Amino acid sequence: MGDTFQTIVDRDASPQDAPRLAERVVEWLVAEGIVLAEAEPGWALGDHPAHPPGPHWQKAVEDARWGAPEGVAVYTEHHIFFSNWAPGPPTVTCPRCENTITAEDDAWPRFDEPVDAWYKTGTADVECPACAESVPLTAWDWSHDHLALVHLGFEFWNWPPLSEEFRARMAELLGGHRTAFLPGKI
């Protein structure tokens, strides 16, 4: 069977902005009754505390008949999120020259060490093989939302599919930042 997750990330939140933005979103989720105010261990996979679903959790989903949700884990430090439901092979595009690299390209391994460094430190750059510019790893466009290296993410565990309207409202609360949606199953 397994567990499902749906993650909404803010691709533009800085380490300094992430806690403030997370607080804004959680306050809204609590006010709407979608989650409870206190994050507790045991409501998400692993030890990370998560907000249990609130009495009106169904406001966030397309169809409440398809499940009983678990918690919403909020991450406000550098974190790597992934999706294993994204369509097509992973690709990444340089924001400077718009060169696209697919997972099958010889250039793909150049991201291995920077991703490891970002995981450890929250910063890393990658030199584009096309324009030779050094570009922050987080500025690259990870297509189909396969991967997100961010400082702010909201992970919904075992929720029915989140509605487009709900996801759009979350994006509004994040101040127009670039967001990504990463669903998956483990």
C-alpha positions as CSV (number, residue, x, y, z in Angstrom):
1,M,0.0,0.0,0.0
2,G,2.4,2.7,1.1
3,D,2.1,6.3,2.1
4,T,1.4,9.2,-0.2
5,F,2.6,12.8,0.1
6,Q,1.8,16.1,-1.6
7,T,4.3,18.8,-1.1
8,I,3.9,22.5,-1.9
9,V,7.2,24.3,-1.8
10,D,8.2,28.0,-2.1
11,R,11.1,28.1,-4.6
12,D,12.0,31.7,-3.7
13,A,11.8,31.9,0.1
14,S,15.1,32.8,1.6
15,P,16.4,31.3,4.8
16,Q,15.4,34.5,6.6
17,D,11.9,34.7,5.1
18,A,10.9,31.0,5.4
19,P,9.8,31.1,9.1
20,R,7.7,34.2,8.6
21,L,6.0,32.9,5.5
22,A,5.4,29.5,7.1
23,E,3.8,31.2,10.1
24,R,1.5,33.2,7.7
25,V,0.4,30.0,5.9
26,V,-0.1,28.0,9.1
27,E,-2.1,30.8,10.7
28,W,-4.4,30.7,7.6
29,L,-4.6,26.9,7.7
30,V,-5.6,27.0,11.4
31,A,-8.1,29.8,10.8
32,E,-9.8,27.8,8.1
33,G,-9.9,24.7,10.3
34,I,-7.7,22.7,7.8
35,V,-5.1,21.9,10.4
36,L,-4.8,22.2,14.2
37,A,-2.4,24.8,15.6
38,E,0.0,22.6,17.5
39,A,2.4,20.4,15.5
40,E,3.0,17.0,17.1
41,P,5.2,14.0,16.4
42,G,3.5,11.0,14.8
43,W,1.3,12.8,12.3
44,A,3.9,12.5,9.4
45,L,6.4,9.9,8.3
46,G,9.5,10.1,10.5
47,D,10.1,12.1,13.6
48,H,9.3,15.6,12.2
49,P,6.3,17.1,14.0
50,A,3.3,17.8,11.9
51,H,0.0,19.6,12.2
52,P,-2.9,17.2,12.6
53,P,-5.8,17.7,10.3
54,G,-8.5,20.1,11.5
55,P,-12.2,19.8,11.6
56,H,-12.5,21.3,8.1
57,W,-9.6,19.6,6.3
58,Q,-11.9,18.8,3.4
59,K,-11.7,22.4,2.3
60,A,-8.2,21.6,1.0
61,V,-9.0,18.7,-1.2
62,E,-10.8,17.8,-4.4
63,D,-12.9,15.0,-2.9
64,A,-13.0,14.2,0.8
65,R,-14.4,10.7,0.1
66,W,-10.9,9.5,-0.9
67,G,-9.1,9.3,2.4
68,A,-8.5,10.3,6.0
69,P,-5.5,12.6,6.1
70,E,-2.6,12.5,8.4
71,G,-0.5,15.6,9.2
72,V,1.1,18.5,7.5
73,A,4.8,18.8,8.2
74,V,6.3,22.3,7.7
75,Y,10.0,22.7,6.9
76,T,11.7,26.1,7.3
77,E,15.3,25.1,6.8
78,H,17.0,24.0,3.7
79,H,15.5,20.8,2.5
80,I,15.4,18.6,-0.6
81,F,11.9,17.5,-1.7
82,F,11.2,15.1,-4.6
83,S,8.3,13.7,-6.6
84,N,8.2,10.2,-8.0
85,W,4.9,10.9,-9.8
86,A,6.2,13.7,-12.1
87,P,5.6,13.0,-15.8
88,G,8.6,12.4,-18.1
89,P,12.2,12.2,-17.3
90,P,13.8,14.8,-15.0
91,T,15.2,17.9,-16.7
92,V,16.8,21.0,-15.5
93,T,17.1,24.4,-17.4
94,C,19.7,27.1,-16.9
95,P,18.0,30.4,-16.0
96,R,20.7,32.3,-17.9
97,C,20.8,30.7,-21.3
98,E,17.8,28.3,-21.1
99,N,19.9,25.3,-22.0
100,T,18.0,22.2,-20.9
101,I,19.7,19.1,-19.5
102,T,17.9,15.8,-19.1
103,A,18.7,12.9,-16.8
104,E,20.0,11.0,-19.8
105,D,22.6,13.7,-20.8
106,D,26.3,13.3,-20.0
107,A,26.1,16.7,-18.2
108,W,23.6,15.4,-15.6
109,P,26.2,14.1,-13.2
110,R,27.6,17.6,-12.8
111,F,24.6,18.2,-10.4
112,D,25.6,15.4,-8.0
113,E,28.2,17.2,-5.9
114,P,26.3,20.5,-5.8
115,V,23.1,18.8,-4.7
116,D,25.1,17.0,-1.9
117,A,26.7,20.4,-0.9
118,W,23.3,22.1,-0.9
119,Y,21.9,19.3,1.3
120,K,24.7,19.9,3.8
121,T,25.0,23.7,3.7
122,G,22.0,25.2,1.9
123,T,24.1,26.8,-0.8
124,A,25.7,25.5,-4.0
125,D,26.4,26.7,-7.6
126,V,26.6,24.7,-10.8
127,E,28.4,25.8,-13.9
128,C,26.2,25.6,-17.0
129,P,27.8,23.4,-19.7
130,A,26.3,25.7,-22.4
131,C,27.0,29.2,-21.2
132,A,29.7,28.4,-18.7
133,E,28.0,30.7,-16.1
134,S,28.1,29.7,-12.5
135,V,24.4,29.6,-11.4
136,P,23.0,29.0,-7.9
137,L,21.5,25.5,-7.8
138,T,18.2,26.9,-6.6
139,A,17.9,29.2,-9.6
140,W,17.8,26.3,-12.1
141,D,14.3,25.3,-13.3
142,W,13.7,21.7,-12.4
143,S,11.0,20.7,-14.9
144,H,7.9,18.8,-14.0
145,D,8.7,19.5,-10.4
146,H,10.8,16.3,-9.9
147,L,13.1,18.0,-7.4
148,A,13.0,21.1,-5.2
149,L,15.9,22.5,-3.2
150,V,14.2,25.0,-1.0
151,H,14.0,26.6,2.5
152,L,10.2,26.3,2.8
153,G,7.9,23.3,2.2
154,F,4.6,22.0,3.3
155,E,4.3,18.2,3.2
156,F,0.7,16.8,3.3
157,W,0.8,13.1,4.3
158,N,-1.9,10.7,3.0
159,W,-4.3,13.5,2.0
160,P,-6.7,13.1,-0.8
161,P,-5.6,15.1,-3.9
162,L,-5.3,18.8,-2.9
163,S,-7.5,21.0,-5.0
164,E,-6.2,23.5,-7.6
165,E,-8.0,26.3,-5.7
166,F,-6.3,25.4,-2.4
167,R,-2.9,25.2,-4.1
168,A,-3.4,28.6,-5.7
169,R,-4.4,30.1,-2.4
170,M,-1.3,28.8,-0.8
171,A,0.8,30.4,-3.6
172,E,-1.0,33.7,-3.0
173,L,-0.1,33.5,0.7
174,L,3.6,33.0,-0.3
175,G,3.6,36.5,-1.8
176,G,3.7,35.5,-5.5
177,H,6.9,33.4,-5.1
178,R,7.5,30.6,-7.5
179,T,5.9,27.5,-6.1
180,A,6.1,23.8,-7.0
181,F,3.8,20.9,-6.3
182,L,5.6,17.5,-5.7
183,P,3.3,14.5,-5.2
184,G,4.6,11.0,-4.5
185,K,4.3,7.7,-2.8
186,I,6.7,5.7,-0.7
